[in-house]
Amino acid sequence: MSDIVWPHRHLLGIEGLSAAEITAVLDLSETYVEQNRRADKRSRELAGRTIMNLFFEDSTRTRTSFELAGKRLGGDVLNMSVSSSSVKKGETLLDTAMTLNAMNPDFLIVRHSLSGAPKLLADKVNCAVINAGDGTHEHPTQALLDALSIRRRKGRLAGLSVAICGDILHSRVARSNIHLLVTMGAHVRVVGPPTLIPTAIDRMGVDVFHDMDAGLRDADIVMMLRLQSERMSGRFVPSSREYFHFHGLTFDRLKAAKPDALIMHPGPMNRGVEIDSEVADDIGRSLILDQVEFGVAVRMACLRLLASTRANA
Ligand code: CP
């Protein structure tokens, strides 16, 4: 792996990555998918490196997969528990990060409710910063693992029609996926009620639909998103029941998409709100558990590539 050259010191978003760079991450991730399926899953590529997980928001998938990714590459991983840290005594985000930075980590993996928080830290610390989800801005490793899941099943990204459905307004997953899929030549539609679609989102190169049947027509991929009530001030939908009636994914509604359309969801799911359980659990068509599996491989690839950057080497 010594010939890898990755030009970026941090991974703060998909915006700005080229198609060749995204392809490099996905290609390297493929090798880690194989490594993760072996009995002996550990290598020594990050031996001696320290990875600190700094999550100011809850997480199951992202935090555990970054932990596994670091350990499987032979690194030392520390999970800082924000809820029992000096943040509770009023220590600021920046002071917390500078304190951890003084212990010479090689990576800070940051999730925060404020859009731009990882960038703020990246400008101050000596180590590589990976954005594990910041407010409504970006969740770059989620988009990369989504792309790997699609590419492994469909063989390509270019030319596919991808419908991203639901709460686009509050979704960092949607923003990162739109940047990635448009860069890779996919056709992206966003589908949801007007209250949950940001104005001027068409400037990101997507088509906008408010009606599910129209938005899903002939789609290759249907990506459902969670209603992110924790980011909502006020009511954006009349009720969960009505939302499911008009915007929930059921097998009946899926008939509008291509017969071999695949279903995705970044998790956590609200079953019976944005997606019917039968659809979510259909092992032939649902990529939801693939997304979780490939999340570890993609995060290994991101750590490995960032470790190869001259500034982080
Ligand atoms: N998809 C995702 O980010 O899940 P977690 O919040 O569990 O990390």
Short mmCIF file of C-alpha atoms and ligand atoms in Angstrom, two decimals:
data_model
loop_
_atom_site.label_atom_id
_atom_site.label_comp_id
_atom_site.label_asym_id
_atom_site.label_seq_id
_atom_site.Cartn_x
_atom_site.Cartn_y
_atom_site.Cartn_z
CA MET A 1 0.00 0.00 0.00
CA SER A 2 3.03 2.29 0.12
CA ASP A 3 2.29 3.69 -3.37
CA ILE A 4 -1.00 5.33 -2.32
CA VAL A 5 -0.96 9.12 -2.65
CA TRP A 6 -4.03 10.90 -1.26
CA PRO A 7 -3.96 14.67 -1.60
CA HIS A 8 -6.31 15.64 1.24
CA ARG A 9 -5.26 16.08 4.84
CA HIS A 10 -8.83 15.78 6.20
CA LEU A 11 -12.14 14.28 5.08
CA LEU A 12 -14.72 16.97 5.81
CA GLY A 13 -17.16 16.35 2.98
CA ILE A 14 -17.74 14.79 -0.41
CA GLU A 15 -18.06 18.22 -2.03
CA GLY A 16 -14.75 18.89 -3.74
CA LEU A 17 -13.70 15.24 -4.18
CA SER A 18 -13.15 14.21 -7.80
CA ALA A 19 -14.64 11.13 -9.46
CA ALA A 20 -11.14 9.60 -9.52
CA GLU A 21 -10.70 10.17 -5.78
CA ILE A 22 -14.11 8.68 -4.96
CA THR A 23 -13.25 5.69 -7.16
CA ALA A 24 -9.93 5.28 -5.33
CA VAL A 25 -11.74 5.09 -1.96
CA LEU A 26 -14.25 2.56 -3.31
CA ASP A 27 -11.55 0.40 -4.94
CA LEU A 28 -9.49 0.30 -1.73
CA SER A 29 -12.65 -0.45 0.28
CA GLU A 30 -13.17 -3.59 -1.82
CA THR A 31 -9.95 -5.07 -0.46
CA TYR A 32 -11.12 -4.38 3.10
CA VAL A 33 -14.51 -6.02 2.46
CA GLU A 34 -12.53 -9.21 1.78
CA GLN A 35 -10.30 -8.68 4.84
CA ASN A 36 -13.37 -8.21 7.05
CA ARG A 37 -14.83 -11.53 5.91
CA ARG A 38 -11.72 -13.52 6.89
CA ALA A 39 -11.34 -15.26 10.24
CA ASP A 40 -8.23 -13.13 10.94
CA LYS A 41 -9.42 -9.60 10.23
CA ARG A 42 -6.45 -7.67 11.52
CA SER A 43 -3.60 -6.04 9.58
CA ARG A 44 -0.88 -3.68 10.80
CA GLU A 45 -1.28 -0.80 8.36
CA LEU A 46 -2.10 1.69 11.12
CA ALA A 47 0.08 0.11 13.84
CA GLY A 48 1.21 2.84 16.22
CA ARG A 49 -1.45 5.30 15.07
CA THR A 50 -4.04 6.69 17.49
CA ILE A 51 -7.66 7.29 16.49
CA MET A 52 -9.96 9.28 18.78
CA ASN A 53 -13.74 9.07 18.34
CA LEU A 54 -15.32 12.33 19.48
CA PHE A 55 -19.10 12.04 19.11
CA PHE A 56 -21.24 14.90 20.43
CA GLU A 57 -24.35 13.25 18.95
CA ASP A 58 -25.61 9.70 19.38
CA SER A 59 -24.49 7.02 16.95
CA THR A 60 -24.59 3.25 16.62
CA ARG A 61 -23.29 2.50 13.11
CA THR A 62 -20.75 5.26 12.53
CA ARG A 63 -19.01 5.17 15.90
CA THR A 64 -18.74 1.40 16.16
CA SER A 65 -17.60 1.02 12.56
CA PHE A 66 -14.88 3.65 12.97
CA GLU A 67 -13.77 1.79 16.11
CA LEU A 68 -13.69 -1.54 14.27
CA ALA A 69 -12.00 0.06 11.26
CA GLY A 70 -9.19 1.48 13.38
CA LYS A 71 -8.69 -1.77 15.29
CA ARG A 72 -8.74 -3.95 12.17
CA LEU A 73 -5.93 -1.82 10.74
CA GLY A 74 -3.91 -2.32 13.93
CA GLY A 75 -4.41 1.18 15.33
CA ASP A 76 -5.18 2.26 18.90
CA VAL A 77 -8.75 3.53 19.20
CA LEU A 78 -10.11 5.67 22.00
CA ASN A 79 -13.83 6.42 22.32
CA MET A 80 -14.32 9.60 24.27
CA SER A 81 -17.59 9.56 26.15
CA VAL A 82 -18.84 13.12 25.76
CA SER A 83 -21.62 12.55 28.29
CA SER A 84 -19.08 11.84 31.06
CA SER A 85 -16.44 14.34 29.90
CA SER A 86 -15.65 17.90 30.93
CA VAL A 87 -17.98 19.08 28.17
CA LYS A 88 -20.63 18.60 30.87
CA LYS A 89 -18.76 21.19 32.99
CA GLY A 90 -18.94 23.70 30.18
CA GLU A 91 -15.67 23.02 28.32
CA THR A 92 -16.03 24.25 24.75
CA LEU A 93 -15.79 22.18 21.59
CA LEU A 94 -12.52 23.88 20.67
CA ASP A 95 -10.97 23.49 24.15
CA THR A 96 -12.01 19.82 24.17
CA ALA A 97 -10.43 19.25 20.78
CA MET A 98 -7.24 21.14 21.68
CA THR A 99 -6.95 19.09 24.90
CA LEU A 100 -7.21 15.84 22.94
CA ASN A 101 -4.86 17.23 20.28
CA ALA A 102 -2.20 17.77 22.96
CA MET A 103 -2.11 13.97 23.44
CA ASN A 104 -0.90 13.61 19.83
CA PRO A 105 -3.64 11.56 18.16
CA ASP A 106 -3.32 10.86 14.45
CA PHE A 107 -7.06 11.06 13.74
CA LEU A 108 -10.02 12.82 15.29
CA ILE A 109 -13.36 11.42 14.16
CA VAL A 110 -15.94 14.12 14.90
CA ARG A 111 -19.74 14.09 14.97
CA HIS A 112 -21.48 17.28 16.03
CA SER A 113 -24.89 18.91 15.71
CA LEU A 114 -23.32 22.11 14.33
CA SER A 115 -22.69 22.21 10.59
CA GLY A 116 -19.04 23.14 10.16
CA ALA A 117 -17.80 21.90 13.55
CA PRO A 118 -15.29 19.39 12.06
CA LYS A 119 -13.90 22.14 9.78
CA LEU A 120 -13.48 24.43 12.76
CA LEU A 121 -11.41 21.75 14.50
CA ALA A 122 -9.48 20.82 11.38
CA ASP A 123 -8.20 24.39 11.17
CA LYS A 124 -6.76 24.14 14.71
CA VAL A 125 -5.46 20.62 15.34
CA ASN A 126 -2.34 18.86 14.04
CA CYS A 127 -4.00 15.58 13.12
CA ALA A 128 -6.38 14.42 10.39
CA VAL A 129 -10.06 15.17 11.04
CA ILE A 130 -12.83 13.00 9.62
CA ASN A 131 -16.37 14.35 9.59
CA ALA A 132 -18.67 11.67 11.03
CA GLY A 133 -21.74 13.85 10.43
CA ASP A 134 -22.11 17.59 11.12
CA GLY A 135 -25.56 19.09 11.51
CA THR A 136 -27.37 19.21 8.20
CA HIS A 137 -24.12 19.66 6.25
CA GLU A 138 -22.38 16.39 5.30
CA HIS A 139 -21.81 12.77 6.31
CA PRO A 140 -19.11 11.81 3.80
CA THR A 141 -18.37 8.25 4.91
CA GLN A 142 -22.09 7.43 4.74
CA ALA A 143 -22.20 8.50 1.08
CA LEU A 144 -19.07 6.49 0.33
CA LEU A 145 -20.47 3.33 1.92
CA ASP A 146 -23.77 3.89 0.10
CA ALA A 147 -21.86 4.18 -3.18
CA LEU A 148 -19.92 0.99 -2.46
CA SER A 149 -23.17 -0.85 -1.67
CA ILE A 150 -24.72 0.29 -4.96
CA ARG A 151 -21.60 -0.38 -7.04
CA ARG A 152 -21.21 -3.92 -5.70
CA ARG A 153 -24.81 -4.82 -6.63
CA LYS A 154 -25.28 -2.81 -9.83
CA GLY A 155 -21.67 -2.84 -11.08
CA ARG A 156 -21.61 0.92 -11.65
CA LEU A 157 -22.87 4.30 -10.48
CA ALA A 158 -22.88 6.24 -13.76
CA GLY A 159 -26.24 6.31 -15.51
CA LEU A 160 -28.27 4.93 -12.59
CA SER A 161 -31.45 6.72 -11.49
CA VAL A 162 -31.39 7.23 -7.74
CA ALA A 163 -34.43 8.53 -5.85
CA ILE A 164 -33.56 9.99 -2.44
CA CYS A 165 -36.82 10.21 -0.52
CA GLY A 166 -38.10 11.85 2.64
CA ASP A 167 -36.63 14.48 4.94
CA ILE A 168 -34.08 16.02 2.57
CA LEU A 169 -34.14 19.36 4.40
CA HIS A 170 -32.48 18.08 7.57
CA SER A 171 -30.36 15.37 5.98
CA ARG A 172 -26.57 15.50 5.81
CA VAL A 173 -26.78 12.01 4.27
CA ALA A 174 -28.79 13.42 1.35
CA ARG A 175 -26.33 16.26 0.76
CA SER A 176 -23.28 13.97 0.74
CA ASN A 177 -25.04 11.43 -1.47
CA ILE A 178 -26.12 14.11 -3.95
CA HIS A 179 -22.56 15.44 -4.22
CA LEU A 180 -21.17 11.93 -4.71
CA LEU A 181 -23.79 10.54 -7.09
CA VAL A 182 -23.85 13.63 -9.33
CA THR A 183 -20.03 13.62 -9.47
CA MET A 184 -20.11 9.94 -10.47
CA GLY A 185 -22.65 10.51 -13.27
CA ALA A 186 -25.82 9.14 -11.66
CA HIS A 187 -29.21 10.85 -12.18
CA VAL A 188 -30.52 11.96 -8.81
CA ARG A 189 -34.07 12.91 -7.85
CA VAL A 190 -35.17 14.09 -4.44
CA VAL A 191 -38.69 13.17 -3.42
CA GLY A 192 -40.62 14.52 -0.46
CA PRO A 193 -43.25 16.98 0.77
CA PRO A 194 -42.48 20.64 -0.02
CA THR A 195 -41.87 21.33 3.69
CA LEU A 196 -38.96 18.85 3.70
CA ILE A 197 -37.22 19.85 0.45
CA PRO A 198 -34.75 22.78 0.66
CA THR A 199 -35.42 25.63 -1.72
CA ALA A 200 -32.95 25.83 -4.63
CA ILE A 201 -31.81 22.21 -4.15
CA ASP A 202 -32.10 21.84 -7.93
CA ARG A 203 -28.86 23.87 -8.08
CA MET A 204 -27.13 20.71 -6.81
CA GLY A 205 -28.06 19.01 -10.10
CA VAL A 206 -31.11 17.04 -8.94
CA ASP A 207 -34.73 16.84 -10.08
CA VAL A 208 -37.39 17.54 -7.47
CA PHE A 209 -40.63 15.56 -6.97
CA HIS A 210 -43.30 15.92 -4.31
CA ASP A 211 -45.32 12.88 -5.38
CA MET A 212 -43.81 9.48 -4.52
CA ASP A 213 -45.25 7.58 -7.49
CA ALA A 214 -43.85 10.14 -9.94
CA GLY A 215 -40.51 10.37 -8.09
CA LEU A 216 -39.96 6.60 -8.00
CA ARG A 217 -40.84 5.99 -11.65
CA ASP A 218 -38.19 3.73 -13.24
CA ALA A 219 -35.71 4.33 -10.40
CA ASP A 220 -32.81 1.87 -10.02
CA ILE A 221 -32.25 2.80 -6.39
CA VAL A 222 -34.74 4.01 -3.78
CA MET A 223 -32.96 5.56 -0.82
CA MET A 224 -35.27 6.32 2.11
CA LEU A 225 -34.37 8.84 4.81
CA ARG A 226 -35.44 9.16 8.42
CA LEU A 227 -37.67 12.00 9.59
CA GLN A 228 -35.07 13.85 11.71
CA SER A 229 -37.34 15.19 14.43
CA GLU A 230 -34.31 16.11 16.59
CA ARG A 231 -33.42 18.82 14.04
CA MET A 232 -36.96 20.15 13.60
CA SER A 233 -38.29 23.23 15.31
CA GLY A 234 -42.05 23.11 14.81
CA ARG A 235 -44.09 20.66 12.75
CA PHE A 236 -43.03 19.76 9.23
CA VAL A 237 -45.58 16.98 8.65
CA PRO A 238 -49.16 16.75 9.98
CA SER A 239 -48.62 13.31 11.58
CA SER A 240 -46.45 10.19 11.20
CA ARG A 241 -49.51 8.29 10.00
CA GLU A 242 -50.28 10.74 7.25
CA TYR A 243 -46.59 10.92 6.31
CA PHE A 244 -46.47 7.15 5.88
CA HIS A 245 -49.67 7.22 3.82
CA PHE A 246 -48.26 9.71 1.31
CA HIS A 247 -44.48 9.25 1.53
CA GLY A 248 -43.78 5.88 3.16
CA LEU A 249 -42.19 3.13 1.06
CA THR A 250 -44.40 0.06 0.64
CA PHE A 251 -44.19 -2.79 -1.90
CA ASP A 252 -47.20 -1.32 -3.63
CA ARG A 253 -45.50 2.04 -4.06
CA LEU A 254 -42.24 0.36 -5.10
CA LYS A 255 -44.01 -0.96 -8.22
CA ALA A 256 -43.38 2.45 -9.84
CA ALA A 257 -39.61 1.82 -9.71
CA LYS A 258 -37.75 -0.64 -11.96
CA PRO A 259 -38.54 -4.30 -11.20
CA ASP A 260 -34.97 -4.81 -9.94
CA ALA A 261 -34.81 -1.57 -7.97
CA LEU A 262 -32.84 -1.81 -4.72
CA ILE A 263 -33.84 -0.25 -1.41
CA MET A 264 -31.51 1.64 0.91
CA HIS A 265 -31.72 3.42 4.25
CA PRO A 266 -28.79 4.85 6.24
CA GLY A 267 -30.42 3.95 9.56
CA PRO A 268 -31.66 4.26 12.15
CA MET A 269 -35.06 3.48 10.59
CA ASN A 270 -38.48 4.60 11.74
CA ARG A 271 -40.39 1.49 10.70
CA GLY A 272 -43.93 2.32 9.68
CA VAL A 273 -43.09 6.02 9.25
CA GLU A 274 -40.80 6.30 6.19
CA ILE A 275 -40.53 2.59 5.36
CA ASP A 276 -42.67 -0.50 5.77
CA SER A 277 -40.98 -3.34 7.66
CA GLU A 278 -41.69 -5.86 4.90
CA VAL A 279 -39.76 -3.73 2.42
CA ALA A 280 -36.89 -2.96 4.80
CA ASP A 281 -36.42 -6.66 5.61
CA ASP A 282 -36.64 -8.04 2.06
CA ILE A 283 -33.20 -9.64 1.77
CA GLY A 284 -33.43 -9.80 -2.02
CA ARG A 285 -33.97 -6.08 -2.53
CA SER A 286 -32.88 -4.30 0.63
CA LEU A 287 -29.23 -3.18 0.88
CA ILE A 288 -29.64 -1.94 4.44
CA LEU A 289 -27.41 -4.57 6.07
CA ASP A 290 -24.89 -4.35 3.20
CA GLN A 291 -24.64 -0.65 4.00
CA VAL A 292 -23.75 -1.49 7.59
CA GLU A 293 -21.21 -4.15 6.60
CA PHE A 294 -19.48 -2.00 4.00
CA GLY A 295 -19.35 0.94 6.40
CA VAL A 296 -16.44 -0.73 8.19
CA ALA A 297 -14.51 -1.31 4.94
CA VAL A 298 -15.08 2.24 3.71
CA ARG A 299 -13.93 3.71 7.01
CA MET A 300 -10.81 1.51 6.90
CA ALA A 301 -10.10 2.88 3.41
CA CYS A 302 -10.59 6.48 4.56
CA LEU A 303 -8.25 6.02 7.52
CA ARG A 304 -5.66 4.31 5.34
CA LEU A 305 -5.76 6.96 2.62
CA LEU A 306 -5.57 9.85 5.07
CA ALA A 307 -2.64 8.17 6.82
CA SER A 308 -0.80 8.21 3.51
CA THR A 309 -1.16 11.99 3.06
CA ARG A 310 2.27 13.59 3.39
CA ALA A 311 1.09 15.90 6.20
CA ASN A 312 -0.29 12.92 8.19
CA ALA A 313 2.43 10.38 7.34
N1 CP B 1 -26.24 6.22 9.45
C1 CP B 1 -25.76 6.68 10.61
O1 CP B 1 -25.02 7.68 10.65
O2 CP B 1 -26.11 5.94 11.70
P1 CP B 1 -25.66 6.24 13.19
O3 CP B 1 -26.33 7.52 13.61
O4 CP B 1 -26.12 5.05 13.99
O5 CP B 1 -24.16 6.39 13.22
#
